[in-house]
Amino acid sequence: DAIPDAVPSAVCDDSYIVKTLEQLEALSHCVVITGTINITDSPLTDLAPLAGLTEVGGSLRITFNGALPTLDGLSELKSVGGQLEIYMNAALTSFTGLDALETVGGSLVLFENTSVVALDGFAQLTTVSGNLAIGDPAYTNSTLEAVTGLNALSHVAWLVRIVDNDALGSVSGLNGLATVGLKLELIRNDALVHLDGFSSLASVGAGVFIEDNPSLPSCVAWSLVKAVQEAGGLNGEIMVSGNDDPCDPDPCVMGVCELACDLPGDYSCP
């Protein structure tokens, strides 16, 4: 692994892998890291040595750190030029340590931090220039119940992908999100019951996919689609299926059930 110069500089012009406290403390003078930093497979219990870090030019990955409960040592970090990936940190309970972060130049990827019940923090983050991924098809988020943070996020350049979150009931924190450059994917979130978090969404560039969310009323899904259409910003494919549909099974004695979101029962029997 790279080691900073013997005479410390505020700019650390390299990439680093951190697996020990000694390696982390060797970066304590860094205000800017121009490359990538991987904090992985470590026994670390805090990130306090990075308290002065304001910028990472490459990617920041925090993964497989079983004893790390917070990200408070990153409280001065304002920008990440590449990916920001935080996953498989079993003791992590909160993302509030990243409340100063304003931009992510790549994707923001969050999944399987099994002590996180509410996705909080990211209070200043306005732009993600890649994907926003909450959950992963290969690693189900089994404990996340709500997205309450990310309140300032207004633009995601690529995909918003919220998939395979067994306990996720609310995405209210995303209520500032206005534009998604490519696709919006809400898939296999078993407890999701409303989409109030997308109340500001006005533009989706390449399609909306709301599928296999068994607790989400189909009319709620279609209401979101209609709202984005009426804002003039929906392009690409629309796929709404496998949600809580009052027409499945068909309750009509005669005729074929039709979804009717303006009726009390949400369906009609022609």
Coordinates of C-alpha atoms in Angstrom, one line a residue:
D1 CA 0.0 0.0 0.0
A2 CA 1.1 3.5 -0.6
I3 CA 2.6 5.5 2.3
P4 CA 2.4 9.3 2.5
D5 CA 5.6 11.3 2.2
A6 CA 7.9 11.6 5.2
V7 CA 7.2 15.3 5.3
P8 CA 3.4 15.5 5.5
S9 CA 1.5 17.5 2.9
A10 CA -2.1 18.5 3.1
V11 CA -2.5 17.0 -0.4
C12 CA -2.0 13.2 -0.5
D13 CA -1.3 12.4 -4.1
D14 CA -2.0 8.7 -4.2
S15 CA -4.5 5.9 -3.6
Y16 CA -4.7 4.0 -0.3
I17 CA -5.9 0.7 1.1
V18 CA -6.7 1.0 4.9
K19 CA -7.0 -2.2 6.9
T20 CA -5.4 -1.1 10.2
L21 CA -5.4 1.8 12.6
E22 CA -1.8 2.5 11.8
Q23 CA -2.6 2.8 8.1
L24 CA -5.5 5.2 8.9
E25 CA -3.4 7.3 11.2
A26 CA -0.8 7.7 8.4
L27 CA -3.4 9.7 6.5
S28 CA -4.3 12.0 9.4
H29 CA -2.6 15.0 7.8
C30 CA -4.5 14.7 4.5
V31 CA -6.9 17.4 3.6
V32 CA -7.2 16.2 0.0
I33 CA -6.6 12.6 -1.3
T34 CA -6.3 12.8 -5.1
G35 CA -6.8 9.1 -5.6
T36 CA -9.0 6.4 -4.2
I37 CA -9.2 5.3 -0.6
N38 CA -10.5 1.8 0.4
I39 CA -11.3 1.3 4.0
T40 CA -12.0 -2.4 4.1
D41 CA -11.9 -5.6 6.1
S42 CA -10.6 -3.8 9.2
P43 CA -11.1 -3.8 13.0
L44 CA -11.5 0.0 13.1
T45 CA -14.0 1.4 15.6
D46 CA -13.9 5.0 14.3
L47 CA -12.5 7.2 11.5
A48 CA -11.3 10.0 13.7
P49 CA -7.9 10.3 12.0
L50 CA -9.6 11.5 8.8
A51 CA -11.2 14.5 10.6
G52 CA -9.5 17.0 8.4
L53 CA -10.3 15.4 5.1
T54 CA -12.4 17.6 2.8
E55 CA -12.0 16.0 -0.7
V56 CA -11.4 12.6 -2.3
G57 CA -10.6 12.9 -6.0
G58 CA -11.2 9.2 -6.7
S59 CA -13.5 6.8 -5.0
L60 CA -14.2 6.2 -1.4
R61 CA -15.1 2.7 -0.4
I62 CA -16.0 1.7 3.2
T63 CA -16.7 -2.0 3.2
F64 CA -16.6 -5.1 5.4
N65 CA -15.7 -3.2 8.6
G66 CA -17.5 -5.2 11.3
A67 CA -16.8 -3.0 14.3
L68 CA -17.3 0.5 12.8
P69 CA -20.4 2.1 14.3
T70 CA -20.3 5.6 12.8
L71 CA -18.8 7.7 10.0
D72 CA -18.2 10.7 12.3
G73 CA -14.5 11.1 11.3
L74 CA -15.7 12.2 7.8
S75 CA -17.6 15.2 9.0
E76 CA -15.5 17.7 6.9
L77 CA -15.7 15.7 3.7
K78 CA -17.4 17.8 1.0
S79 CA -16.8 16.0 -2.3
V80 CA -16.0 12.5 -3.7
G81 CA -14.9 12.5 -7.3
G82 CA -15.7 8.9 -8.0
Q83 CA -17.8 6.2 -6.4
L84 CA -19.0 6.3 -2.8
E85 CA -19.7 2.8 -1.7
I86 CA -20.7 1.9 1.9
Y87 CA -21.7 -1.7 2.4
M88 CA -21.2 -4.8 4.6
N89 CA -20.4 -2.8 7.8
A90 CA -22.3 -4.8 10.4
A91 CA -22.0 -2.4 13.3
L92 CA -22.7 0.8 11.3
T93 CA -25.9 2.5 12.6
S94 CA -25.9 5.9 10.9
F95 CA -24.7 7.9 7.9
T96 CA -24.8 11.3 9.7
G97 CA -21.0 11.5 9.6
L98 CA -21.3 12.5 6.0
D99 CA -23.6 15.5 6.5
A100 CA -21.1 17.9 4.9
L101 CA -20.9 16.0 1.7
E102 CA -22.2 18.0 -1.3
T103 CA -21.3 16.0 -4.4
V104 CA -20.6 12.5 -5.5
G105 CA -19.0 12.3 -9.0
G106 CA -19.8 8.6 -9.5
S107 CA -22.4 6.4 -7.9
L108 CA -23.6 6.3 -4.3
V109 CA -24.0 2.7 -3.3
L110 CA -25.5 1.6 0.0
F111 CA -26.5 -1.9 1.1
E112 CA -26.3 -4.5 3.7
N113 CA -25.3 -2.4 6.6
T114 CA -27.4 -4.5 8.9
S115 CA -27.5 -2.2 11.9
V116 CA -28.9 0.7 9.9
V117 CA -32.7 0.9 10.4
A118 CA -33.1 4.4 8.9
L119 CA -31.0 5.7 6.1
D120 CA -30.2 9.2 7.5
G121 CA -27.5 11.8 6.9
F122 CA -26.2 13.2 3.6
A123 CA -27.9 16.5 4.6
Q124 CA -25.9 18.7 2.1
L125 CA -25.7 16.2 -0.8
T126 CA -27.3 17.8 -3.9
T127 CA -25.9 15.8 -6.8
V128 CA -25.0 12.2 -7.6
S129 CA -23.4 12.0 -11.0
G130 CA -23.8 8.3 -11.4
N131 CA -26.4 5.9 -9.8
L132 CA -28.1 6.1 -6.5
A133 CA -28.4 2.5 -5.4
I134 CA -30.1 1.5 -2.2
G135 CA -30.1 -2.3 -2.0
D136 CA -28.5 -4.8 -4.3
P137 CA -30.1 -7.9 -6.0
A138 CA -27.3 -10.1 -4.7
Y139 CA -27.4 -8.8 -1.1
T140 CA -30.8 -8.0 0.2
N141 CA -31.2 -5.1 2.7
S142 CA -33.1 -7.0 5.4
T143 CA -33.2 -4.3 8.2
L144 CA -33.5 -0.9 6.5
E145 CA -37.0 0.5 7.3
A146 CA -36.9 4.0 6.0
V147 CA -35.0 6.5 3.9
T148 CA -35.1 9.7 6.0
G149 CA -31.9 11.4 4.9
L150 CA -30.8 12.7 1.4
N151 CA -33.2 15.6 1.8
A152 CA -31.2 18.0 -0.3
L153 CA -30.6 15.6 -3.2
S154 CA -32.2 17.1 -6.3
H155 CA -30.4 15.4 -9.2
V156 CA -29.2 11.8 -10.0
A157 CA -27.5 11.6 -13.4
W158 CA -28.0 7.9 -14.1
L159 CA -30.3 5.4 -12.3
V160 CA -32.2 5.6 -9.0
R161 CA -32.3 1.9 -8.1
I162 CA -34.1 0.9 -4.9
V163 CA -34.2 -2.8 -4.9
D164 CA -34.5 -5.8 -2.6
N165 CA -35.2 -4.0 0.7
D166 CA -37.3 -6.4 2.7
A167 CA -38.3 -4.0 5.5
L168 CA -38.3 -0.6 3.6
G169 CA -41.7 1.1 4.1
S170 CA -40.9 4.7 3.4
V171 CA -38.6 6.8 1.1
S172 CA -39.7 10.2 2.4
G173 CA -36.2 11.5 2.6
L174 CA -36.0 11.8 -1.2
N175 CA -38.7 14.5 -1.4
G176 CA -36.3 17.0 -3.0
L177 CA -35.4 14.7 -5.9
A178 CA -36.4 16.5 -9.1
T179 CA -34.5 14.8 -12.0
V180 CA -33.3 11.3 -12.8
G181 CA -31.2 11.2 -15.9
L182 CA -32.0 7.5 -16.8
K183 CA -34.3 5.1 -15.0
L184 CA -36.2 5.0 -11.8
E185 CA -36.3 1.4 -10.5
L186 CA -38.4 0.4 -7.4
I187 CA -38.3 -3.4 -7.4
R188 CA -38.9 -6.1 -4.7
N189 CA -39.3 -3.9 -1.7
D190 CA -41.7 -6.0 0.3
A191 CA -42.9 -3.4 2.9
L192 CA -43.0 -0.3 0.7
V193 CA -46.5 1.3 1.1
H194 CA -46.2 4.8 -0.3
L195 CA -44.1 6.9 -2.6
D196 CA -44.4 10.3 -0.9
G197 CA -40.7 10.7 -1.2
F198 CA -41.0 11.3 -4.9
S199 CA -43.3 14.3 -4.6
S200 CA -40.9 16.7 -6.4
L201 CA -39.9 14.3 -9.2
A202 CA -40.5 16.0 -12.5
S203 CA -38.1 14.3 -15.0
V204 CA -37.1 10.7 -15.7
G205 CA -35.0 10.3 -18.8
A206 CA -35.3 6.6 -19.7
G207 CA -38.2 4.9 -18.0
V208 CA -40.0 4.0 -14.7
F209 CA -40.0 0.5 -13.4
I210 CA -42.2 -0.2 -10.3
E211 CA -42.4 -3.9 -9.9
D212 CA -43.0 -6.7 -7.4
N213 CA -43.6 -4.5 -4.3
P214 CA -46.4 -6.5 -2.8
S215 CA -47.5 -3.9 -0.2
L216 CA -47.5 -1.0 -2.6
P217 CA -51.0 -0.1 -4.0
S218 CA -50.9 -0.2 -7.8
C219 CA -52.8 3.1 -7.8
V220 CA -49.9 4.8 -5.8
A221 CA -47.5 3.5 -8.4
W222 CA -49.6 4.8 -11.3
S223 CA -50.1 8.1 -9.5
L224 CA -46.4 8.7 -9.5
V225 CA -46.2 7.8 -13.2
K226 CA -49.0 10.2 -14.0
A227 CA -47.5 13.1 -12.0
V228 CA -44.2 12.8 -13.9
Q229 CA -46.0 12.6 -17.2
E230 CA -48.0 15.7 -16.3
A231 CA -44.8 17.5 -15.5
G232 CA -43.7 16.8 -19.0
G233 CA -40.6 14.9 -18.0
L234 CA -41.2 11.2 -18.5
N235 CA -39.4 9.4 -21.3
G236 CA -38.8 5.8 -22.0
E237 CA -40.6 2.6 -21.0
I238 CA -43.2 2.4 -18.2
M239 CA -43.5 -0.9 -16.3
V240 CA -45.8 -1.2 -13.3
S241 CA -46.6 -4.8 -12.3
G242 CA -46.6 -7.2 -9.4
N243 CA -47.6 -4.6 -6.8
D244 CA -50.7 -4.7 -4.5
D245 CA -53.4 -4.8 -7.2
P246 CA -57.1 -4.9 -6.2
C247 CA -57.8 -6.7 -9.5
D248 CA -55.6 -9.6 -8.6
P249 CA -57.4 -11.8 -7.9
D250 CA -60.3 -10.5 -9.9
P251 CA -63.2 -9.5 -7.6
C252 CA -65.7 -9.0 -10.4
V253 CA -68.6 -11.4 -10.7
M254 CA -69.3 -10.2 -14.2
G255 CA -66.9 -8.5 -16.5
V256 CA -63.2 -8.0 -16.1
C257 CA -61.8 -6.0 -13.3
E258 CA -60.2 -2.6 -14.3
L259 CA -57.9 -0.6 -12.1
A260 CA -59.7 2.7 -11.3
C261 CA -57.6 4.9 -9.0
D262 CA -60.4 7.5 -8.7
L263 CA -62.8 5.1 -7.1
P264 CA -62.9 4.1 -3.4
G265 CA -62.2 0.5 -4.1
D266 CA -59.5 1.3 -6.7
Y267 CA -61.3 -0.9 -9.2
S268 CA -64.4 -1.1 -11.3
C269 CA -66.3 -4.0 -12.8
P270 CA -67.5 -3.0 -16.3

